[in-house]
Tab-separated table of C-alpha atoms and ligand atoms in Angstrom:
chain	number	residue	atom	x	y	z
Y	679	UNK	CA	79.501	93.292	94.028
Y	680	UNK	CA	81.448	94.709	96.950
Y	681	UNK	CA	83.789	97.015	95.579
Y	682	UNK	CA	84.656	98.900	98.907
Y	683	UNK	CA	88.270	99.546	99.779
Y	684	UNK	CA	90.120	101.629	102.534
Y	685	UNK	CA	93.159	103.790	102.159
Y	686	UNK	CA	94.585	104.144	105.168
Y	687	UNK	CA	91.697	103.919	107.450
Y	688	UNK	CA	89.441	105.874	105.385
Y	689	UNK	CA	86.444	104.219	104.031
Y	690	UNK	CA	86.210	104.403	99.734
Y	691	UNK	CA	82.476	103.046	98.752
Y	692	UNK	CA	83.744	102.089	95.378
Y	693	UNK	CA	87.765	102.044	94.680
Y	694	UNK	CA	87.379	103.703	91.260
Y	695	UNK	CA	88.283	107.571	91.475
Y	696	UNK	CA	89.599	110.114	89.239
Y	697	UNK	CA	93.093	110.562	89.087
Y	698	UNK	CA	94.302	114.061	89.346
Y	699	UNK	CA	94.192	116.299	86.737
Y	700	UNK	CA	91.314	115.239	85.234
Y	701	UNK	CA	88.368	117.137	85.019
Y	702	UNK	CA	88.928	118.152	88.424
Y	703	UNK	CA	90.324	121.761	88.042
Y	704	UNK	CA	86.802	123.935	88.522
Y	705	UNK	CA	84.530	124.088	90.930
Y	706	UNK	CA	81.953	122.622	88.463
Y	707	UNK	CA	84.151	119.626	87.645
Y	708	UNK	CA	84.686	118.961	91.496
Y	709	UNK	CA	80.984	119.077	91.780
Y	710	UNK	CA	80.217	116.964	88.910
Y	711	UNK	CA	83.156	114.227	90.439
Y	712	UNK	CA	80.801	114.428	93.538
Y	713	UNK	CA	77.491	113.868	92.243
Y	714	UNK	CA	78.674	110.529	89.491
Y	715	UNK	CA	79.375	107.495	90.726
Y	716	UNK	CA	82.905	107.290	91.403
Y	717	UNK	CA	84.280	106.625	95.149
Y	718	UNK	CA	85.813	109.731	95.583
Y	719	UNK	CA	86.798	113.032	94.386
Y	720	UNK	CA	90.448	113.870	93.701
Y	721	UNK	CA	91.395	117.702	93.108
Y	722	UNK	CA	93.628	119.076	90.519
Y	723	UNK	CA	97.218	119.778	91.852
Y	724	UNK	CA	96.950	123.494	93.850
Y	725	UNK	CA	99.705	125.964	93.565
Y	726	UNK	CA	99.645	129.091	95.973
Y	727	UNK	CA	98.220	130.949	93.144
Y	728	UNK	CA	96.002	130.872	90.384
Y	729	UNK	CA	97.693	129.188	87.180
Y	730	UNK	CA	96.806	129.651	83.599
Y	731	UNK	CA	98.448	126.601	82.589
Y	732	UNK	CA	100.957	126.121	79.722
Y	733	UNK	CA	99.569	127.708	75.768
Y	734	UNK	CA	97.124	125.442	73.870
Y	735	UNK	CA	96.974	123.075	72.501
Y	736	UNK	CA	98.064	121.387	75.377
Y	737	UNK	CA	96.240	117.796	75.053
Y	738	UNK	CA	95.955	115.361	72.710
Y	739	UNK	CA	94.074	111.913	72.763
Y	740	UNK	CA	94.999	109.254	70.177
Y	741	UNK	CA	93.977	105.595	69.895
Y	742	UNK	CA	96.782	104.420	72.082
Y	743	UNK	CA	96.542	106.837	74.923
Y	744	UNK	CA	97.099	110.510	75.719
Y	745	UNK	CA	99.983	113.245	75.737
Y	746	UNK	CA	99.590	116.303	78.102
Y	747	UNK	CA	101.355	119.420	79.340
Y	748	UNK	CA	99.015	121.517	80.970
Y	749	UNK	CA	101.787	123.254	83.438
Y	750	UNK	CA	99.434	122.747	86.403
Y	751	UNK	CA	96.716	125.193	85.819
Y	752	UNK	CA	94.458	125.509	88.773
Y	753	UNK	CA	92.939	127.833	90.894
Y	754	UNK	CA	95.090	128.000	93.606
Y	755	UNK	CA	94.826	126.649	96.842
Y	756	UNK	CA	92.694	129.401	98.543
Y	757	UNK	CA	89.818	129.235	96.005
Y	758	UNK	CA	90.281	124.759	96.774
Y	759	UNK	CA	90.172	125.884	100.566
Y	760	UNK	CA	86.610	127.189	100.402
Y	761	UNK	CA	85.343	124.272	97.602
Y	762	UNK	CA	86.398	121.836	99.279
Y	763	UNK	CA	84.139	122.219	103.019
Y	764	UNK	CA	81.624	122.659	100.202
Y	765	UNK	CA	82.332	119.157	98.922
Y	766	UNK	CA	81.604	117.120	101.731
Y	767	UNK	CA	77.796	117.315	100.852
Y	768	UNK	CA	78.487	114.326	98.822
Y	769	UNK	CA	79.599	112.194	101.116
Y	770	UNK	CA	82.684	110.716	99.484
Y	771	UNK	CA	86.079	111.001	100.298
Y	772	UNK	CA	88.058	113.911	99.230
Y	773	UNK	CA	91.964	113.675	98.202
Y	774	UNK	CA	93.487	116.984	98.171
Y	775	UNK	CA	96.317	116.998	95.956
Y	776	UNK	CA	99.130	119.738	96.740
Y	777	UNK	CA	102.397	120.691	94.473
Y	778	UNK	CA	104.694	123.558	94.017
Y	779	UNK	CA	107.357	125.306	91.735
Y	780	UNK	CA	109.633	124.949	94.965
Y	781	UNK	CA	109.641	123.490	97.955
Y	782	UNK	CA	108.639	126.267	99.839
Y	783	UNK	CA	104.577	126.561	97.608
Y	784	UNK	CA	104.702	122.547	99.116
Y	785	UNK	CA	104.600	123.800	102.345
Y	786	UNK	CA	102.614	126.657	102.208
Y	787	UNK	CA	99.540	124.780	100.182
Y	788	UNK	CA	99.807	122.137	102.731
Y	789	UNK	CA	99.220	124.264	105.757
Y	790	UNK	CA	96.352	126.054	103.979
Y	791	UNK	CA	94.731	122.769	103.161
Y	792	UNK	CA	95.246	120.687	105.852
Y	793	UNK	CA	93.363	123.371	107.705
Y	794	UNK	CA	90.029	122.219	106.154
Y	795	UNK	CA	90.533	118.752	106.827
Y	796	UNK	CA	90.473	116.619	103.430
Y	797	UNK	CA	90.498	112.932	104.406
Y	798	UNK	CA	94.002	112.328	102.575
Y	799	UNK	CA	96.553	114.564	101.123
Y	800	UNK	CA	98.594	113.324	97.553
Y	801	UNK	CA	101.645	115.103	97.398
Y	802	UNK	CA	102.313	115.478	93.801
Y	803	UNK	CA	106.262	114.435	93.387
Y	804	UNK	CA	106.123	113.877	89.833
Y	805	UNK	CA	104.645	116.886	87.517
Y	806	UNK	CA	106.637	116.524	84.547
Y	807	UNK	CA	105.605	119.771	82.550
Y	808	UNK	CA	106.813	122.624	83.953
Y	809	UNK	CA	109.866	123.962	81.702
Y	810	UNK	CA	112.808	123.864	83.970
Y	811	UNK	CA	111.745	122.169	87.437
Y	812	UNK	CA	112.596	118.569	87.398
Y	813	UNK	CA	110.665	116.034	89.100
Y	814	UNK	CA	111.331	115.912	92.303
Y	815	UNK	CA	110.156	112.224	92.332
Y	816	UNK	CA	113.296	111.572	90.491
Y	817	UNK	CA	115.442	113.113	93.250
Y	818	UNK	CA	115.370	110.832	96.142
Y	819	UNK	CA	117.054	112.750	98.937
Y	820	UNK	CA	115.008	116.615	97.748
Y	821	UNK	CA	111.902	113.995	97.966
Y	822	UNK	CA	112.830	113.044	101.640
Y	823	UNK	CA	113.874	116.394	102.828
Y	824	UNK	CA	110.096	118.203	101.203
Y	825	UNK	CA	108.245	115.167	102.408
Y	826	UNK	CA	109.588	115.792	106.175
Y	827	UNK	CA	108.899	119.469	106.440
Y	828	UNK	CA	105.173	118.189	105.317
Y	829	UNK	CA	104.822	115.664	107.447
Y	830	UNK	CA	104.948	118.191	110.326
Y	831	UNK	CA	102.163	120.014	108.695
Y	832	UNK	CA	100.061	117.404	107.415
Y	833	UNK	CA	97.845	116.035	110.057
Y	834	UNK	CA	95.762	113.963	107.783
Y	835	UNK	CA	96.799	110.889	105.858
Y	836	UNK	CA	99.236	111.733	103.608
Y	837	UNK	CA	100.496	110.110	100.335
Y	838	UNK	CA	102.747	110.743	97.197
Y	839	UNK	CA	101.784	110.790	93.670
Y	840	UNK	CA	104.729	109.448	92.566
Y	841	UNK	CA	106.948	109.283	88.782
Y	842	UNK	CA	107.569	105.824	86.616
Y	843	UNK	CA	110.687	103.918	87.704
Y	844	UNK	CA	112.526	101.852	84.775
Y	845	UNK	CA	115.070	100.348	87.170
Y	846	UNK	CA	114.934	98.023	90.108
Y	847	UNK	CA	117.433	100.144	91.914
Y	848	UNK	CA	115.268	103.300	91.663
Y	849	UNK	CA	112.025	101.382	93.181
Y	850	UNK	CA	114.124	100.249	96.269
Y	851	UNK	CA	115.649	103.490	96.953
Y	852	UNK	CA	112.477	105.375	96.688
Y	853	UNK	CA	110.744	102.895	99.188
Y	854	UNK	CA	113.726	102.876	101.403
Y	855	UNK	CA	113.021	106.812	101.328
Y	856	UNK	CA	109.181	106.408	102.231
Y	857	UNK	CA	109.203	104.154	104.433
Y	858	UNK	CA	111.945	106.234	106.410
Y	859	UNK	CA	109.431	109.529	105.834
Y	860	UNK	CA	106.384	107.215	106.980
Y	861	UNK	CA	103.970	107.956	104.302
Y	862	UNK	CA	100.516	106.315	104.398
Y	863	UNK	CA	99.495	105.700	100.609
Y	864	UNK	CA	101.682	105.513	97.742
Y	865	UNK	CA	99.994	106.892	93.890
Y	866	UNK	CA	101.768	105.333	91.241
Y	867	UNK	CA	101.872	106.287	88.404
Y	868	UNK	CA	101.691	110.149	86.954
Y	869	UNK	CA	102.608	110.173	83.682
Y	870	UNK	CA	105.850	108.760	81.949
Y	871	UNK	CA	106.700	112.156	81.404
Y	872	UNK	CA	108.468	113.633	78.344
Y	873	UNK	CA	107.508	111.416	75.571
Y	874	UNK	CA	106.847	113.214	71.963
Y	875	UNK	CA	104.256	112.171	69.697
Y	876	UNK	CA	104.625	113.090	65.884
Y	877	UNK	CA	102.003	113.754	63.273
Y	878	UNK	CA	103.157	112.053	60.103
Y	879	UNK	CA	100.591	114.158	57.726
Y	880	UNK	CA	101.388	117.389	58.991
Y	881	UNK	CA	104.807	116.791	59.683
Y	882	UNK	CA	104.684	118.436	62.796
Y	883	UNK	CA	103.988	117.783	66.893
Y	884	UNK	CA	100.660	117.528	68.114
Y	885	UNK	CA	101.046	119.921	71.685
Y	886	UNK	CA	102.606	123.446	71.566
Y	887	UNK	CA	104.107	123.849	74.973
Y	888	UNK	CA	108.146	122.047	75.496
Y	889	UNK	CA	108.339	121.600	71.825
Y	890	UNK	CA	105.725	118.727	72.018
Y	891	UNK	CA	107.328	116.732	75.037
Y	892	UNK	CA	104.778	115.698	77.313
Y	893	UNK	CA	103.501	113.626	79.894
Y	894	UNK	CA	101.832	110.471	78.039
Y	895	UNK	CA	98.801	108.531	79.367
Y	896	UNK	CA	96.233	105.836	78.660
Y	897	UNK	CA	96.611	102.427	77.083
Y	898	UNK	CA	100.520	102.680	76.419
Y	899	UNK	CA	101.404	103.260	79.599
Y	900	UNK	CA	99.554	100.338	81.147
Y	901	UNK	CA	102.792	97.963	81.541
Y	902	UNK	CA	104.770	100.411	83.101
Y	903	UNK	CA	101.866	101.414	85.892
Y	904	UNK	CA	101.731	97.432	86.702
Y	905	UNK	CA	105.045	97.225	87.107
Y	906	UNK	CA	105.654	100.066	89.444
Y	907	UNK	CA	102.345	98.871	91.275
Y	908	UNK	CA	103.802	95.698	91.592
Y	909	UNK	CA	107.072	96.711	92.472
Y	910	UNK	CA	106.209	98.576	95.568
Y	911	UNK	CA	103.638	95.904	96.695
Y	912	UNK	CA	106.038	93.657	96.801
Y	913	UNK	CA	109.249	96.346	98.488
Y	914	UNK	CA	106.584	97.073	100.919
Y	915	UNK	CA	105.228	93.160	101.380
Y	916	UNK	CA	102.239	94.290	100.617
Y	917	UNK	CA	101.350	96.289	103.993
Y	918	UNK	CA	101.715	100.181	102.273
Y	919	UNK	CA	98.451	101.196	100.715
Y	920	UNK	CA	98.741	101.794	96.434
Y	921	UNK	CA	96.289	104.006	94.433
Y	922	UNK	CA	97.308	101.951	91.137
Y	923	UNK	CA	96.993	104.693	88.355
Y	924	UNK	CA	97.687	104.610	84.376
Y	925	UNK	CA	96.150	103.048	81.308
Y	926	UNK	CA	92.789	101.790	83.008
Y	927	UNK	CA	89.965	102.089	80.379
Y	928	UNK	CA	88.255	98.820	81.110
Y	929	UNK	CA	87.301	96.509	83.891
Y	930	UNK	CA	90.008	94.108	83.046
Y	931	UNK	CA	92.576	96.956	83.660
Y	932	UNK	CA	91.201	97.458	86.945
Y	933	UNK	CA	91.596	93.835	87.496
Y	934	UNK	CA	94.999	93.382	86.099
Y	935	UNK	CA	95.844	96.756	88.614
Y	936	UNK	CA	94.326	95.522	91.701
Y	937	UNK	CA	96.052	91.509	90.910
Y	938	UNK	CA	99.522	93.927	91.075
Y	939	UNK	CA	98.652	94.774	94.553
Y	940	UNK	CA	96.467	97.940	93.935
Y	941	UNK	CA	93.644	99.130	96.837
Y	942	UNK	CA	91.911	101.490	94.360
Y	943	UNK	CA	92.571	103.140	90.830
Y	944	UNK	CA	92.305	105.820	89.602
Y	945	UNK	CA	91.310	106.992	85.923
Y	946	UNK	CA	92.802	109.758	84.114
Y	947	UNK	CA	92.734	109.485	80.129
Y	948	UNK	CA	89.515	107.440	80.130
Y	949	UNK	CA	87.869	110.063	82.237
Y	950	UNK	CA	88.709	112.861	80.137
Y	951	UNK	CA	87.712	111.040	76.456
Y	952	UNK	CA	84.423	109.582	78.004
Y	953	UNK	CA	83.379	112.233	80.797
Y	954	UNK	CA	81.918	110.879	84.560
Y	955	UNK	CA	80.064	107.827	82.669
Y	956	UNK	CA	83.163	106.339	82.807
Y	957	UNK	CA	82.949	104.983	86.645
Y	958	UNK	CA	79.799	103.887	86.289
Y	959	UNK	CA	80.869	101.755	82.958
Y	960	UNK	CA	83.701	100.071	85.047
Y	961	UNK	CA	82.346	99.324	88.409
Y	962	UNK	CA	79.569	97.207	86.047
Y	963	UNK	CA	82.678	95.372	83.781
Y	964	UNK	CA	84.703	94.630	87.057
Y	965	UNK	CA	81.901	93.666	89.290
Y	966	UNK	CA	81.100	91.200	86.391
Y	967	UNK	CA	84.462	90.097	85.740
Y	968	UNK	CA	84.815	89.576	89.760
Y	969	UNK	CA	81.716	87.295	89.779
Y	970	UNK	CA	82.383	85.700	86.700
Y	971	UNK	CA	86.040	84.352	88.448
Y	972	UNK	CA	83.974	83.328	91.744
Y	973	UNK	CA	85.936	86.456	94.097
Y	974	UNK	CA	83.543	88.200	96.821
Y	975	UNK	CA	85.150	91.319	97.060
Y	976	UNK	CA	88.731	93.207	95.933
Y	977	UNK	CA	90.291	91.839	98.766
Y	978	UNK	CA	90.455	88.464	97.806
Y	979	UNK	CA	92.642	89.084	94.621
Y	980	UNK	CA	94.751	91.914	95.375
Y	981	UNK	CA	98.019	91.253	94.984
Y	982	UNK	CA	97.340	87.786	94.239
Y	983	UNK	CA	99.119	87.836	90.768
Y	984	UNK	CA	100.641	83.991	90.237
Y	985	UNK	CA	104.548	84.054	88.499
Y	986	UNK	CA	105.726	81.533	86.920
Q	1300	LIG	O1	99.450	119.979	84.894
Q	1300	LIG	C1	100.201	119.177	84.290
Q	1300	LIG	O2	100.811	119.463	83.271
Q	1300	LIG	C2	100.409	117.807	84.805
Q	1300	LIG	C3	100.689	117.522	86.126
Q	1300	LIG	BR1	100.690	118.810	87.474
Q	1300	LIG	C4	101.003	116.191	86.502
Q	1300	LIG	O3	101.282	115.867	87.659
Q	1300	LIG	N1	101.007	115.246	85.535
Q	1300	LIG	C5	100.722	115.527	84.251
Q	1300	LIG	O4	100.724	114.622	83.402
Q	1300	LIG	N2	100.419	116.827	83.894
């Protein structure tokens, strides 16, 4: 089964990727991202300098999904800057993903990075862990005014990782915003940030940093990633490139993602309970759902989804 896609003019092999964050911090994750079967590799979010992260425990996996808040550790983006020439041994392509505690680490990660030439940029709008810097997803007009000063840095494709919207109002002012920037691939979504999930037995939460708030993933969060999929496919009729993102752990999630209007997906709490398996495991459940329907390839169903 052809599972090829393209995100703006770059070729993906398969369109199953990690998202970012997961198990894509260390050189030996990258690596490992490079060598499985999935049809790219995404890095971690880079900071100008090294981060620790937020105290552990900082994840926690339970039957309906994940919570995180890592605080963006990473190596920062000079250590990414010499992996990632390294990377292209594996002949995939490689999504560098940038962020910042201000506007001005944005910047200075992106000229760094676009120097070695990843074949797209995600700008990471939406981090929702770091104890007193709002997303800037959230913020339309600090979104358009960061995403300007990149785009005169950026010289490769360049896309936003953006938050959940819960409001019709908030998904038409955000495209309004991108399409006024010019961005070439939208990533939605990161996490619906800030939930809190409670241990009844010990009375207690179940991450230490934020007082257990945290950015939750996986199965629970599936609806909400549709919807914001499908929202901007349809805002941006379907010609603006979407990375569909959030509660994929089968081949029928991939499915359901790529009816919404998704190009590729990528797989965050999945990846980090099963490991790299986990591509391999869902290119064979959606190339058998896509043969069992009668479709060819991805492009004959995306964004096909029928309302009543
Ligand atoms: O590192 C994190 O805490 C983190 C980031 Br940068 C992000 O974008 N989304 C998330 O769920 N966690």
């Amino acid at each position: 089964m052809d599972l090829s896609t393209a995100i703006a003019d770059v070729r993906f092999s398969s369109c199953l990727m990690n998202a970012s964050g997961a198990l894509c911090v260390t050189r030996e994750e990258l690596e490992a991202l490079g060598e499985c079967r999935s049809g790219a590799i995404v890095t971690k979010s880079m900071t100008p300098a090294f981060r620790q992260g937020n105290p552990e425990p900082r994840y926690y996996s339970f039957p309906a999904g994940s919570i995180n808040s890592m605080g963006l550790p990473n190596l920062g983006y000079p250590a990414y800057a010499r992996i990632i020439p390294e990377l292209r041994r594996f002949e995939k392509p490689i999504i560098a993903s940038i962020a910042g505690l201000s506007p001005p680490d944005f910047l200075e990660a992106a000229r760094a990075i676009t120097a070695v030439s990843p074949d797209l940029i995600e700008v990471n709008l939406s981090c929702p862990n770091i104890h007193g810097r709002p997303q800037i997803g959230y913020d339309v007009e600090a979104s358009r005014a960061l995403l300007l000063e990149l785009k005169d840095i950026v010289t490769v494709p360049m896309g936003v990782k953006l938050p959940p919207y819960f409001d019709p109002v908030h998904h038409e002012a955000a495209a309004r915003m991108l399409q006024d920037v010019g961005v070439d691939f939208l990533s939605v979504i990161n996490s619906v940030g800030n939930g809190l999930v409670v241990d009844p037995d010990e009375e207690r939460v179940v991450i230490r940093p934020k007082g257990g708030f945290g950015g939750l993933g996986g199965t629970m969060i599936k609806p909400v990633a549709l919807a914001n999929v499908r929202a901007f496919w349809k805002l941006f009729d379907g010609r603006m490139p979407i990375i569909g993102t959030g509660g994929i752990v089968s081949g029928t999630d991939v499915f359901e993602h790529v009816l919404c209007g998704a190009s590729a997906v990528q797989i965050g709490t999945a990846l980090v309970d099963e490991g790299v398996g986990v591509f391999q495991r869902l290119e064979q459940e959606l190339s058998e759902l896509l043969q069992r329907k009668g479709y060819a390839s991805l492009s004959d169903c995306r964004g096909t989804l029928r309302e009543l």
